[in-house]
XYZ file of N, CA and C in Angstrom:
861
model
N -21.778 -17.652 -8.479
C -21.835 -16.573 -8.831
C -21.221 -15.314 -8.080
N -20.308 -14.669 -8.516
C -19.559 -13.881 -7.950
C -20.524 -12.635 -7.071
N -21.322 -12.628 -6.591
C -22.278 -11.820 -5.826
C -21.550 -10.517 -5.419
N -20.368 -10.518 -4.909
C -19.765 -9.689 -4.252
C -18.696 -8.932 -5.266
N -19.437 -8.902 -6.894
C -19.020 -8.311 -7.777
C -20.250 -7.219 -8.191
N -19.938 -5.814 -8.677
C -21.008 -5.080 -9.649
C -20.095 -4.611 -11.034
N -21.098 -4.537 -12.036
C -20.513 -4.457 -13.413
C -20.847 -2.702 -13.667
N -20.083 -2.280 -14.461
C -20.550 -0.970 -14.850
C -19.792 -0.966 -16.253
N -20.275 0.302 -17.190
C -19.587 0.616 -18.210
C -18.757 1.892 -18.104
N -17.402 1.479 -18.911
C -16.324 2.375 -18.376
C -15.283 1.645 -18.155
N -14.069 2.863 -17.984
C -12.963 2.334 -17.638
C -12.599 2.847 -16.138
N -11.780 1.943 -15.342
C -11.971 2.376 -13.971
C -11.697 3.651 -13.369
N -12.478 4.114 -12.472
C -12.412 5.570 -12.272
C -13.341 6.434 -13.082
N -14.425 5.667 -13.777
C -15.339 6.593 -14.568
C -16.216 6.881 -13.417
N -17.188 7.566 -13.480
C -18.399 7.848 -12.561
C -19.164 6.831 -12.105
N -19.454 6.129 -13.197
C -20.017 4.678 -12.800
C -19.239 3.819 -11.838
N -18.160 4.033 -11.926
C -17.134 3.314 -11.086
C -17.566 3.980 -9.720
N -17.151 5.099 -9.740
C -17.428 6.060 -8.520
C -18.704 5.576 -7.572
N -19.975 5.789 -8.535
C -21.116 5.332 -7.933
C -21.290 3.902 -7.531
N -20.463 2.916 -8.037
C -20.573 1.487 -7.524
C -19.884 1.566 -6.232
N -18.969 2.192 -6.155
C -18.059 2.338 -4.736
C -19.024 3.430 -3.688
N -19.438 4.130 -4.355
C -20.268 4.732 -3.260
C -21.872 3.753 -2.536
N -22.099 2.975 -3.440
C -23.675 2.395 -2.757
C -23.188 0.932 -2.387
N -22.181 0.517 -3.148
C -21.379 -0.860 -2.141
C -19.763 -0.905 -2.440
N -19.351 -0.352 -1.200
C -17.875 -0.048 -0.994
C -17.492 -1.288 -0.558
N -18.154 -2.675 -0.421
C -17.482 -3.427 0.010
C -17.489 -5.002 -1.318
N -17.914 -4.234 -2.189
C -17.964 -5.124 -3.436
C -16.947 -4.733 -4.506
N -16.506 -5.816 -5.444
C -15.490 -5.633 -6.595
C -15.998 -5.010 -7.722
N -15.329 -3.841 -8.191
C -16.193 -3.243 -9.266
C -15.686 -3.853 -10.771
N -16.364 -3.881 -11.691
C -16.145 -4.731 -13.060
C -16.413 -3.818 -13.950
N -15.410 -3.136 -14.590
C -15.473 -2.241 -15.930
C -15.733 -3.107 -17.303
N -16.758 -2.452 -18.013
C -16.940 -3.578 -19.339
C -17.391 -2.136 -20.113
N -16.888 -2.841 -21.205
C -16.704 -1.927 -22.504
C -17.751 -0.973 -22.988
N -19.189 -1.853 -22.718
C -20.690 -1.176 -23.400
C -21.379 -1.489 -22.288
N -22.734 -0.887 -22.526
C -23.684 -1.324 -21.669
C -24.234 -2.709 -21.502
N -24.160 -2.981 -22.872
C -24.574 -4.356 -23.245
C -23.744 -5.576 -22.341
N -22.158 -5.299 -22.286
C -21.408 -6.210 -21.786
C -21.719 -5.898 -20.114
N -22.180 -5.068 -19.620
C -22.238 -4.666 -17.878
C -23.687 -5.482 -17.747
N -24.194 -5.508 -18.609
C -25.679 -6.255 -18.267
C -25.949 -7.609 -18.569
N -24.703 -7.971 -19.483
C -24.572 -9.434 -19.801
C -23.696 -10.120 -18.706
N -22.882 -9.389 -17.864
C -22.363 -9.776 -16.972
C -22.721 -10.181 -15.805
N -24.222 -9.633 -15.427
C -24.979 -10.122 -14.438
C -25.735 -11.551 -15.236
N -26.189 -11.513 -16.172
C -26.929 -12.449 -16.870
C -25.875 -13.746 -16.882
N -24.785 -13.616 -17.116
C -23.727 -14.545 -17.457
C -23.256 -15.399 -16.029
N -23.780 -14.292 -14.729
C -22.925 -15.007 -13.495
C -21.772 -14.293 -13.306
N -21.113 -13.344 -13.736
C -19.768 -12.579 -13.553
C -19.997 -11.636 -12.815
N -21.273 -11.123 -12.636
C -21.566 -10.188 -11.544
C -22.791 -10.222 -10.910
N -22.720 -9.800 -9.921
C -23.975 -10.108 -9.360
C -25.117 -8.919 -9.233
N -24.393 -7.829 -9.590
C -25.103 -6.293 -10.071
C -24.811 -5.784 -11.017
N -25.588 -4.574 -11.532
C -24.937 -3.767 -12.710
C -25.391 -2.505 -12.272
N -24.558 -1.131 -12.356
C -24.980 0.043 -12.033
C -24.829 0.559 -13.409
N -26.015 1.025 -13.708
C -26.306 1.678 -14.945
C -26.960 3.101 -14.892
N -26.157 3.906 -15.533
C -26.585 5.337 -15.828
C -27.895 5.847 -16.714
N -29.004 6.175 -16.226
C -30.347 6.277 -16.980
C -30.659 7.911 -17.594
N -30.035 8.654 -17.197
C -30.361 10.178 -17.263
C -29.740 10.890 -16.289
N -29.353 12.098 -16.710
C -28.649 13.066 -16.321
C -29.199 14.603 -16.542
N -29.158 15.339 -15.122
C -29.813 16.506 -15.298
C -29.090 17.202 -16.120
N -28.319 17.369 -16.878
C -27.781 18.524 -17.990
C -27.650 17.441 -19.358
N -27.493 16.746 -19.449
C -27.374 15.957 -21.034
C -29.106 15.230 -21.309
N -29.648 14.903 -20.400
C -30.719 14.363 -20.455
C -30.515 12.708 -20.404
N -31.563 11.814 -21.054
C -31.241 10.512 -21.194
C -29.971 9.908 -21.597
N -29.373 8.827 -21.159
C -28.376 8.001 -21.738
C -28.826 7.281 -22.879
N -28.398 7.538 -24.272
C -28.760 7.037 -25.363
C -28.668 5.245 -25.072
N -29.956 5.216 -25.830
C -29.838 3.621 -25.896
C -30.423 2.488 -24.607
N -30.279 3.108 -23.503
C -30.717 2.686 -21.944
C -32.232 2.086 -22.150
N -32.760 2.889 -22.449
C -34.335 2.597 -22.921
C -34.698 1.245 -23.557
N -33.818 1.001 -24.526
C -34.014 0.096 -25.643
C -33.384 -1.512 -24.874
N -32.343 -1.130 -24.227
C -31.445 -2.502 -23.614
C -32.480 -2.792 -22.400
N -32.885 -1.961 -21.525
C -33.443 -2.733 -20.237
C -34.552 -3.875 -20.481
N -35.491 -3.212 -21.251
C -36.550 -4.384 -21.118
C -36.325 -5.393 -21.745
N -35.079 -5.713 -22.500
C -34.731 -6.853 -23.036
C -33.573 -7.784 -22.376
N -33.163 -7.043 -21.318
C -31.798 -7.251 -20.606
C -32.162 -8.628 -19.589
N -33.441 -8.795 -19.494
C -33.940 -10.084 -18.703
C -33.242 -9.925 -17.206
N -33.185 -8.869 -16.829
C -32.481 -8.121 -15.388
C -34.088 -7.306 -14.844
N -33.923 -6.804 -13.384
C -34.779 -6.207 -12.680
C -33.975 -4.967 -12.236
N -34.754 -3.666 -12.071
C -34.216 -2.918 -11.228
C -34.694 -2.966 -9.954
N -33.776 -2.875 -8.857
C -33.741 -3.140 -7.313
C -33.629 -2.002 -6.830
N -32.956 -1.153 -7.258
C -32.724 0.198 -6.882
C -32.217 1.372 -7.470
N -32.295 2.557 -7.070
C -32.005 3.756 -7.662
C -30.740 4.486 -6.913
N -30.002 5.487 -7.625
C -28.952 6.203 -6.814
C -28.719 7.753 -7.790
N -28.827 8.421 -6.935
C -28.361 9.941 -7.608
C -27.080 10.258 -7.238
N -26.404 10.663 -8.351
C -25.076 11.068 -7.743
C -24.497 12.394 -8.415
N -24.151 13.515 -7.818
C -23.660 14.762 -8.143
C -22.500 14.614 -8.640
N -22.324 15.095 -10.265
C -21.213 14.892 -10.966
C -20.082 16.028 -11.187
N -19.282 15.779 -10.401
C -18.014 17.112 -10.529
C -17.141 16.414 -11.364
N -16.484 17.401 -12.226
C -15.205 17.476 -13.239
C -14.361 17.952 -12.866
N -13.195 17.231 -12.949
C -11.758 17.629 -12.621
C -10.742 17.880 -13.974
N -10.028 18.702 -13.666
C -9.206 19.034 -15.097
C -7.866 18.383 -14.721
N -7.169 17.554 -14.982
C -5.827 16.803 -14.818
C -4.977 16.554 -15.634
N -3.892 16.266 -15.160
C -2.613 16.463 -16.154
C -1.742 15.485 -15.371
N -0.410 15.337 -16.543
C 0.851 14.681 -15.853
C 1.342 15.436 -14.699
N 2.057 14.577 -13.434
C 2.941 15.812 -12.411
C 3.686 16.428 -13.079
N 3.729 17.604 -12.608
C 4.298 18.724 -12.999
C 4.084 19.602 -14.111
N 2.879 19.127 -14.864
C 2.256 20.180 -15.640
C 2.014 21.242 -15.171
N 1.874 22.278 -16.057
C 1.488 23.670 -15.474
C 0.139 23.833 -16.484
N -0.759 24.695 -15.824
C -1.859 24.867 -16.523
C -1.652 26.054 -17.645
N -0.628 26.740 -17.691
C -0.141 27.635 -18.844
C -0.045 27.016 -20.076
N 0.526 25.750 -19.782
C 1.023 25.000 -21.073
C 0.181 24.309 -21.753
N -1.141 24.166 -21.071
C -1.964 22.874 -21.620
C -2.729 23.469 -22.794
N -2.793 22.794 -23.777
C -3.112 22.751 -25.343
C -4.326 21.939 -25.603
N -4.790 20.857 -25.062
C -5.690 20.283 -25.701
C -6.351 19.491 -24.246
N -7.512 19.277 -24.570
C -8.238 18.751 -23.188
C -9.072 17.612 -23.855
N -8.705 16.258 -23.145
C -9.519 14.943 -24.098
C -10.673 14.589 -22.838
N -11.475 14.257 -23.194
C -12.899 14.063 -22.493
C -14.067 13.192 -23.115
N -14.844 12.608 -22.750
C -16.132 12.204 -23.243
C -16.816 13.563 -23.491
N -17.739 13.315 -24.778
C -18.244 14.389 -25.262
C -19.090 14.993 -24.386
N -19.946 14.606 -23.442
C -20.817 15.427 -22.685
C -19.872 16.026 -21.280
N -18.793 15.346 -20.875
C -18.000 16.050 -19.906
C -17.769 17.405 -20.235
N -17.224 17.110 -22.064
C -16.544 18.566 -22.476
C -17.936 19.644 -22.852
N -19.118 18.940 -22.763
C -19.688 19.992 -22.921
C -20.376 20.532 -21.823
N -20.216 19.891 -20.695
C -20.657 20.423 -19.190
C -19.430 21.503 -18.654
N -18.507 21.430 -19.434
C -17.205 22.490 -18.841
C -17.142 23.477 -19.733
N -17.862 24.045 -20.853
C -17.296 24.849 -22.057
C -17.118 26.181 -21.291
N -17.326 26.618 -20.038
C -16.598 27.995 -19.837
C -15.241 28.101 -19.481
N -14.756 26.832 -18.517
C -13.325 26.713 -18.172
C -12.508 26.624 -19.614
N -13.221 26.036 -20.615
C -12.505 25.699 -21.656
C -12.247 26.722 -22.765
N -13.172 27.353 -22.519
C -13.451 28.428 -23.484
C -12.356 29.552 -22.899
N -12.304 29.848 -21.451
C -11.617 30.740 -20.967
C -10.145 30.406 -20.867
N -9.734 29.360 -20.953
C -8.204 28.955 -21.086
C -7.539 29.128 -22.320
N -8.805 28.668 -23.602
C -8.110 28.751 -25.049
C -7.713 27.412 -25.519
N -8.249 26.592 -24.689
C -7.572 24.991 -25.042
C -8.325 24.303 -26.227
N -8.050 23.478 -27.188
C -8.496 22.689 -27.489
C -9.244 21.304 -27.355
N -10.319 21.385 -27.329
C -11.363 20.125 -26.753
C -11.163 19.059 -27.456
N -10.814 17.724 -27.179
C -10.965 16.586 -28.233
C -11.600 15.420 -27.398
N -12.935 15.211 -28.170
C -13.768 14.295 -27.850
C -13.150 12.645 -27.682
N -13.272 11.943 -26.340
C -12.532 10.678 -26.351
C -14.205 9.935 -25.868
N -13.761 8.586 -26.166
C -14.660 7.479 -25.708
C -15.459 7.584 -24.310
N -14.633 7.916 -23.417
C -14.694 7.825 -22.051
C -13.782 8.670 -21.094
N -14.898 9.333 -20.159
C -13.532 10.044 -19.254
C -12.372 9.457 -18.293
N -12.911 8.396 -17.770
C -11.698 7.556 -17.411
C -10.389 7.351 -18.162
N -11.274 6.713 -19.606
C -9.960 6.239 -20.797
C -9.119 7.365 -21.079
N -9.579 8.683 -20.688
C -8.930 9.961 -21.287
C -8.190 10.224 -20.310
N -8.448 9.928 -19.295
C -7.021 9.796 -18.058
C -6.261 9.086 -18.249
N -6.740 7.711 -18.264
C -5.439 6.734 -18.660
C -4.545 7.078 -19.865
N -5.245 7.698 -21.191
C -4.801 8.160 -22.105
C -3.488 9.065 -21.937
N -3.862 10.215 -20.986
C -3.106 11.196 -20.800
C -1.984 11.058 -20.008
N -1.961 9.859 -19.106
C -1.140 9.277 -18.263
C -0.248 8.466 -18.721
N -0.739 7.833 -19.992
C 0.464 6.915 -21.084
C 1.298 7.809 -21.598
N 0.757 8.900 -22.338
C 1.327 9.639 -23.229
C 2.682 10.466 -22.514
N 2.301 11.140 -21.462
C 3.359 11.779 -20.433
C 3.136 12.947 -21.258
N 2.692 13.718 -21.515
C 2.533 15.064 -22.645
C 2.046 15.905 -21.510
N 3.077 17.042 -21.043
C 2.419 18.001 -20.239
C 1.295 18.766 -20.843
N 1.498 19.114 -21.998
C 0.362 19.889 -22.831
C -0.750 19.020 -23.359
N -1.138 18.239 -22.402
C -2.553 17.717 -22.609
C -3.130 17.281 -21.210
N -4.271 17.605 -21.046
C -5.179 17.418 -20.112
C -6.474 16.484 -19.997
N -6.705 15.866 -19.032
C -8.009 15.304 -19.251
C -9.170 15.748 -18.197
N -10.515 15.641 -18.737
C -11.338 15.907 -17.657
C -12.406 14.720 -17.064
N -11.993 14.283 -15.715
C -12.446 13.071 -15.419
C -12.735 13.375 -14.160
N -12.591 11.918 -13.075
C -13.177 12.256 -11.494
C -11.854 12.139 -11.052
N -11.829 12.539 -9.621
C -10.759 12.349 -8.729
C -10.570 10.885 -8.528
N -10.929 9.889 -8.676
C -10.839 8.631 -8.692
C -10.006 8.500 -10.062
N -10.449 8.419 -10.975
C -9.730 8.698 -12.258
C -7.993 9.057 -11.917
N -7.967 10.375 -11.344
C -6.929 11.203 -11.344
C -5.912 9.959 -10.462
N -6.881 9.641 -9.280
C -5.990 8.586 -8.333
C -5.404 7.587 -8.936
N -6.246 6.581 -9.950
C -5.863 5.767 -10.381
C -4.727 5.841 -11.227
N -4.729 6.911 -12.079
C -3.650 7.012 -13.165
C -2.534 8.138 -12.681
N -2.511 8.331 -11.882
C -1.579 8.729 -11.008
C -1.223 10.394 -11.473
N -2.166 11.052 -11.785
C -2.442 12.815 -12.264
C -2.375 13.307 -11.276
N -2.369 14.644 -11.429
C -2.197 15.859 -10.520
C -3.558 16.701 -11.081
N -4.427 16.943 -10.348
C -5.216 18.016 -10.543
C -5.189 19.240 -10.933
N -5.424 20.239 -11.765
C -4.900 21.313 -12.063
C -6.064 22.173 -11.508
N -7.563 21.886 -11.728
C -8.435 22.555 -11.583
C -9.883 21.595 -11.032
N -10.361 21.967 -9.774
C -11.592 21.396 -9.356
C -12.868 21.788 -9.664
N -13.752 20.808 -9.739
C -15.166 21.142 -9.844
C -15.140 22.069 -11.032
N -14.738 21.918 -12.273
C -14.877 22.741 -13.144
C -16.428 22.689 -13.986
N -17.270 22.182 -13.815
C -18.708 21.654 -14.052
C -19.158 23.462 -14.334
N -19.695 23.486 -15.199
C -20.918 24.545 -15.469
C -22.076 24.897 -14.567
N -22.663 23.599 -14.444
C -23.936 23.465 -13.766
C -23.867 22.981 -12.344
N -24.357 23.672 -11.487
C -24.311 23.269 -10.091
C -25.139 21.860 -9.718
N -25.997 21.993 -10.470
C -27.096 20.987 -10.570
C -26.719 19.270 -11.042
N -25.608 19.393 -11.709
C -25.145 18.484 -12.592
C -25.370 16.914 -11.774
N -26.341 16.249 -12.090
C -26.634 14.895 -11.435
C -26.988 13.961 -12.440
N -26.601 12.723 -12.276
C -26.669 11.499 -12.957
C -27.767 10.609 -12.013
N -28.719 9.701 -12.586
C -29.553 9.106 -11.874
C -29.034 7.867 -12.358
N -28.700 6.615 -11.632
C -28.511 5.283 -11.827
C -29.433 4.432 -11.216
N -29.370 3.270 -12.347
C -30.298 2.293 -11.516
C -29.544 1.015 -11.409
N -30.072 0.166 -10.434
C -29.239 -1.054 -10.018
C -29.835 -2.279 -10.511
N -28.997 -2.962 -11.246
C -29.906 -4.107 -12.184
C -29.358 -5.422 -11.566
N -30.254 -6.409 -11.236
C -30.178 -7.488 -10.657
C -30.734 -8.560 -11.382
N -30.749 -10.031 -11.429
C -30.863 -11.101 -11.937
C -32.609 -11.355 -11.435
N -32.803 -11.170 -10.247
C -33.888 -11.342 -9.825
C -34.637 -9.976 -9.314
N -36.290 -9.980 -9.086
C -36.972 -8.511 -8.415
C -36.449 -8.989 -7.179
N -36.799 -7.649 -6.422
C -36.453 -7.404 -5.220
C -37.440 -6.245 -4.521
N -38.528 -6.672 -4.542
C -39.610 -5.600 -4.278
C -39.662 -5.528 -2.740
N -39.800 -4.174 -2.031
C -39.702 -3.932 -1.217
C -41.430 -4.286 -0.434
N -41.700 -4.092 0.828
C -43.018 -4.065 1.128
C -43.898 -3.155 0.761
N -45.121 -3.063 0.614
C -46.249 -2.234 0.042
C -45.884 -0.804 0.847
N -45.876 -1.244 2.347
C -46.006 -0.164 3.422
C -44.523 0.421 4.009
N -43.267 -0.244 3.353
C -42.207 -0.002 3.857
C -41.576 1.371 3.391
N -42.280 2.293 3.084
C -41.700 3.737 2.772
C -41.959 4.057 1.158
N -41.420 5.137 0.695
C -41.404 5.756 -0.450
C -40.961 4.848 -1.349
N -41.743 4.346 -2.314
C -41.549 3.640 -3.592
C -41.392 3.931 -5.001
N -40.735 3.849 -5.782
C -40.924 3.821 -7.302
C -40.941 2.543 -8.072
N -42.028 2.306 -8.967
C -42.151 1.538 -9.901
C -41.999 2.015 -11.397
N -40.908 1.213 -11.737
C -40.697 1.343 -13.451
C -41.506 0.276 -14.255
N -41.740 0.776 -15.297
C -42.466 0.097 -16.425
C -42.044 0.593 -17.672
N -42.268 -0.488 -18.406
C -42.460 0.215 -20.150
C -43.743 -0.592 -20.741
N -44.364 0.339 -21.727
C -45.751 -0.254 -22.072
C -45.765 0.381 -23.672
N -46.757 -0.265 -24.411
C -46.916 0.148 -25.686
C -48.233 0.217 -26.064
N -48.721 1.568 -26.293
C -50.243 1.994 -26.471
C -50.706 1.209 -27.749
N -52.098 0.540 -27.841
C -52.841 0.225 -28.850
C -52.956 1.308 -30.043
N -52.944 1.239 -31.095
C -52.916 1.650 -32.343
C -54.538 2.343 -32.393
N -54.931 3.088 -31.540
C -56.190 3.632 -31.837
C -56.111 5.022 -31.164
N -57.260 5.810 -31.585
C -57.529 7.291 -31.234
C -57.606 7.664 -29.736
N -56.355 8.299 -29.203
C -56.171 9.078 -28.275
C -55.812 7.896 -27.112
N -55.197 6.667 -27.459
C -55.130 5.646 -26.664
C -54.079 6.013 -25.374
N -53.030 6.998 -25.680
C -51.756 7.405 -24.888
C -52.683 8.226 -23.680
N -53.669 8.956 -24.118
C -54.406 10.214 -23.348
C -55.292 9.186 -22.366
N -55.793 8.134 -23.202
C -56.693 7.188 -22.470
C -56.256 6.350 -21.175
N -54.857 6.046 -21.848
C -54.066 5.172 -20.819
C -53.588 5.819 -19.638
N -53.206 7.315 -19.899
C -52.742 7.709 -18.538
C -53.673 8.224 -17.897
N -55.119 8.257 -18.335
C -56.157 9.138 -17.399
C -56.504 8.226 -15.791
N -55.727 6.742 -15.953
C -56.072 6.050 -14.604
C -55.272 6.651 -13.609
N -54.107 7.015 -14.418
C -52.771 7.753 -13.176
C -53.838 8.945 -12.428
N -54.087 10.134 -13.455
C -54.886 11.091 -13.008
C -55.814 10.801 -11.942
N -56.872 9.984 -12.479
C -58.091 9.709 -11.454
C -57.725 8.977 -10.414
N -56.324 8.331 -9.884
C -56.305 7.805 -9.042
C -55.067 8.293 -8.349
N -55.097 9.495 -8.429
C -53.750 10.232 -7.642
C -52.419 9.572 -7.896
N -52.092 9.281 -8.794
C -50.756 8.397 -9.002
C -49.703 9.495 -9.381
N -48.578 9.966 -8.797
C -47.689 10.851 -9.406
C -46.861 10.143 -10.185
N -47.062 10.498 -11.683
C -45.736 9.951 -12.738
C -44.650 10.936 -12.680
N -43.322 10.731 -12.519
C -42.202 11.241 -12.218
C -41.500 11.184 -13.779
N -41.959 10.401 -14.641
C -40.897 10.101 -15.841
C -42.029 9.463 -16.533
N -41.756 10.187 -17.902
C -42.446 9.590 -19.251
C -41.935 9.684 -20.291
N -41.118 8.672 -20.803
C -40.254 8.934 -21.923
C -40.555 8.149 -23.384
N -40.624 8.688 -24.445
C -41.288 7.639 -25.337
C -40.086 7.476 -26.555
N -39.889 6.101 -27.162
C -38.817 6.056 -28.322
C -39.298 5.026 -28.614
N -38.678 4.805 -30.413
C -39.151 4.440 -31.443
C -38.752 2.798 -31.172
N -39.329 1.821 -31.599
C -39.189 0.421 -31.138
C -39.332 -0.213 -33.100
N -37.928 -0.993 -33.195
C -38.167 -1.581 -34.674
C -38.000 -0.812 -35.847
N -37.746 0.620 -35.537
C -37.438 1.434 -36.616
C -39.224 1.960 -37.079
N -40.062 1.457 -36.465
C -41.360 1.809 -36.732
C -42.194 3.409 -36.181
N -42.287 4.248 -37.210
C -42.670 5.548 -36.808
C -44.065 5.881 -36.443
N -44.854 4.767 -36.866
C -46.423 5.010 -36.193
C -46.560 4.666 -34.806
N -45.758 3.999 -34.067
C -46.000 3.623 -32.784
C -44.611 3.820 -31.923
N -44.941 4.082 -30.642
C -43.815 4.203 -29.782
C -44.352 3.386 -28.455
N -42.808 2.790 -27.804
C -42.684 2.317 -26.790
C -42.758 3.457 -25.535
N -43.197 3.154 -24.208
C -42.887 4.294 -23.525
C -42.197 3.717 -21.871
N -41.262 4.631 -21.536
C -40.539 4.012 -20.512
C -41.318 5.089 -19.162
N -41.776 4.567 -18.256
C -42.137 5.499 -17.181
C -41.785 4.931 -15.827
N -41.631 6.203 -15.154
C -41.763 5.926 -13.226
C -42.609 6.485 -12.820
N -43.446 5.914 -11.829
C -44.415 6.189 -10.935
C -44.036 6.171 -9.204
N -44.856 7.106 -8.607
C -44.401 6.980 -7.418
C -45.475 6.327 -6.713
N -44.920 5.282 -6.028
C -45.919 4.037 -5.411
C -45.903 2.700 -5.544
N -46.361 1.672 -5.032
C -46.121 0.030 -5.148
C -47.140 -0.300 -6.040
N -47.014 -1.390 -6.806
C -48.135 -1.958 -7.186
C -49.368 -2.612 -6.728
N -49.106 -2.856 -5.287
C -50.245 -3.015 -4.471
C -50.759 -2.249 -3.777
N -50.215 -0.691 -4.178
C -51.226 0.026 -3.420
C -52.574 0.457 -4.423
N -53.517 0.561 -3.741
C -54.765 0.953 -4.567
C -54.874 1.756 -5.532
N -54.187 3.107 -5.606
C -54.438 3.727 -6.439
C -53.594 3.238 -7.907
N -52.549 2.723 -7.508
C -51.349 2.215 -8.439
C -51.918 1.003 -9.252
N -52.555 0.442 -8.272
C -53.216 -1.052 -8.892
C -54.273 -0.835 -9.771
N -55.158 0.412 -9.827
C -56.589 0.352 -10.534
C -55.872 1.064 -11.858
N -54.472 2.188 -11.616
C -54.277 2.812 -13.005
C -53.637 1.922 -13.704
N -52.914 0.919 -13.534
C -52.356 -0.290 -14.051
C -53.302 -1.038 -14.827
N -54.690 -1.330 -14.170
C -55.296 -2.157 -14.709
C -56.049 -1.158 -16.304
N -56.523 0.068 -15.837
C -56.691 0.786 -16.599
C -55.672 1.214 -18.127
N -54.032 1.027 -17.669
C -53.417 1.143 -18.498
C -53.245 -0.143 -19.641
N -53.300 -1.348 -19.182
C -53.683 -2.285 -19.677
C -54.421 -2.620 -20.897
N -55.671 -2.003 -20.060
C -56.493 -2.020 -21.262
C -56.375 -1.337 -22.758
N -55.734 -0.032 -22.292
C -55.162 0.274 -23.888
C -53.860 -0.003 -24.207
N -53.121 -1.278 -23.854
C -51.857 -1.456 -23.947
C -51.620 -2.533 -24.864
N -51.019 -2.699 -25.551
C -50.458 -3.994 -26.597
C -49.034 -4.751 -25.463
N -48.330 -3.847 -24.828
C -47.566 -4.328 -24.547
C -47.124 -3.784 -23.031
N -47.353 -4.516 -21.671
C -47.188 -3.894 -20.410
C -45.604 -4.920 -19.348
N -44.961 -4.191 -18.955
C -43.866 -4.993 -18.311
C -43.273 -4.076 -17.310
N -43.513 -4.635 -15.566
C -43.016 -3.720 -14.880
C -41.442 -3.968 -14.884
N -40.513 -2.925 -14.412
C -38.852 -3.266 -14.970
C -38.590 -3.602 -13.449
N -39.542 -2.843 -12.308
C -38.612 -2.951 -11.056
C -39.403 -1.990 -10.147
N -39.494 -2.790 -8.984
C -40.139 -1.980 -7.783
C -39.034 -1.638 -6.561
N -38.748 -0.580 -6.239
C -37.721 -0.306 -5.327
C -37.790 0.700 -4.585
N -37.055 1.074 -3.509
C -37.115 2.386 -2.623
C -36.752 3.437 -3.322
N -37.310 4.537 -3.170
C -37.024 5.813 -3.803
C -35.757 6.362 -3.085
N -34.946 6.997 -3.832
C -33.506 7.486 -3.108
C -34.009 8.691 -2.423
N -33.250 8.926 -1.277
C -33.943 10.114 -0.308
C -33.554 11.490 -1.482
N -32.624 11.265 -2.457
C -32.563 12.532 -3.283
C -33.649 13.003 -3.750
N -34.618 12.311 -4.006
C -35.903 12.903 -4.466
C -36.653 14.033 -3.575
N -36.570 13.827 -2.227
C -36.992 14.770 -1.391
C -35.756 16.020 -0.859
N -34.799 15.552 -1.088
C -33.680 16.552 -0.826
C -32.482 16.372 -1.654
N -32.297 17.188 -2.495
C -31.195 16.830 -3.285
C -29.755 17.303 -2.834
N -29.420 18.052 -1.519
C -28.593 18.221 -1.109
C -27.727 16.643 -0.609
N -28.448 15.794 -0.849
C -28.027 14.480 -0.008
C -27.338 13.681 -1.069
N -27.164 13.994 -2.486
C -26.691 13.518 -3.661
C -24.965 13.609 -3.215
N -24.490 12.404 -3.164
C -23.071 12.420 -2.855
C -22.065 13.092 -4.234
N -20.993 13.528 -3.664
C -20.231 14.331 -4.911
C -18.870 13.437 -5.296
N -18.179 14.155 -6.030
C -16.965 13.870 -6.237
C -15.877 14.134 -5.429
N -15.790 13.199 -3.950
C -15.054 13.903 -3.021
C -13.591 13.299 -2.923
């Protein structure tokens, strides 16, 4: 198994590619067309790990990820927060005044509205930021630009016309690192995050009762999101993160109470908390 390879969704130079290189500089990155393909590459042994974006401070949660992870057969062994910087790029020699269109992913375009509006250029939605950069390089048209990363500009031989054009300074993406086997740290090894999914029983106030154990045991829940399962409107499944280890007394008792009111409970991963949680300035950017 190529344990020295890490899979990601997107074209070479995508933000996920950059995240892989930041965290695992000695590993080869494997671009995949879809999230399912990146997860499948790990299951099939074509990659040792996968780097998957799960949420963004501007755009919110990444669509479909909460559905995919519980059924992936993989485990979360780490997290990584990356500052997202967007660059406006075009073919060498292109002038900013000549740009008529800018291509990028819908989220990147939405996160750079101020500059796009001030320049009066037409935004064109593309499937991927790095893919948009590759398209601009192939077309060699000095009137079109892309919004992507510095890595995408480097890989495609493009010139950056404007740097760090995002509207929000806090634009940060949280990634989770997926592996074939769990890799729980020791309970006393430092700040820990436990991720899990559950579905409450169809009884009155079930969610309220299920959550009560975390409050009474002093467990901090940092994430709780619901999503529909199998098209059912009556019940939802939940994805949650808590601070702590399943072997900690408070977390253990909270989980016991949660299981009593749940139809399904599954720990997705137990892993060290990223330092970003206590110091957001530590999130690397697009350098």
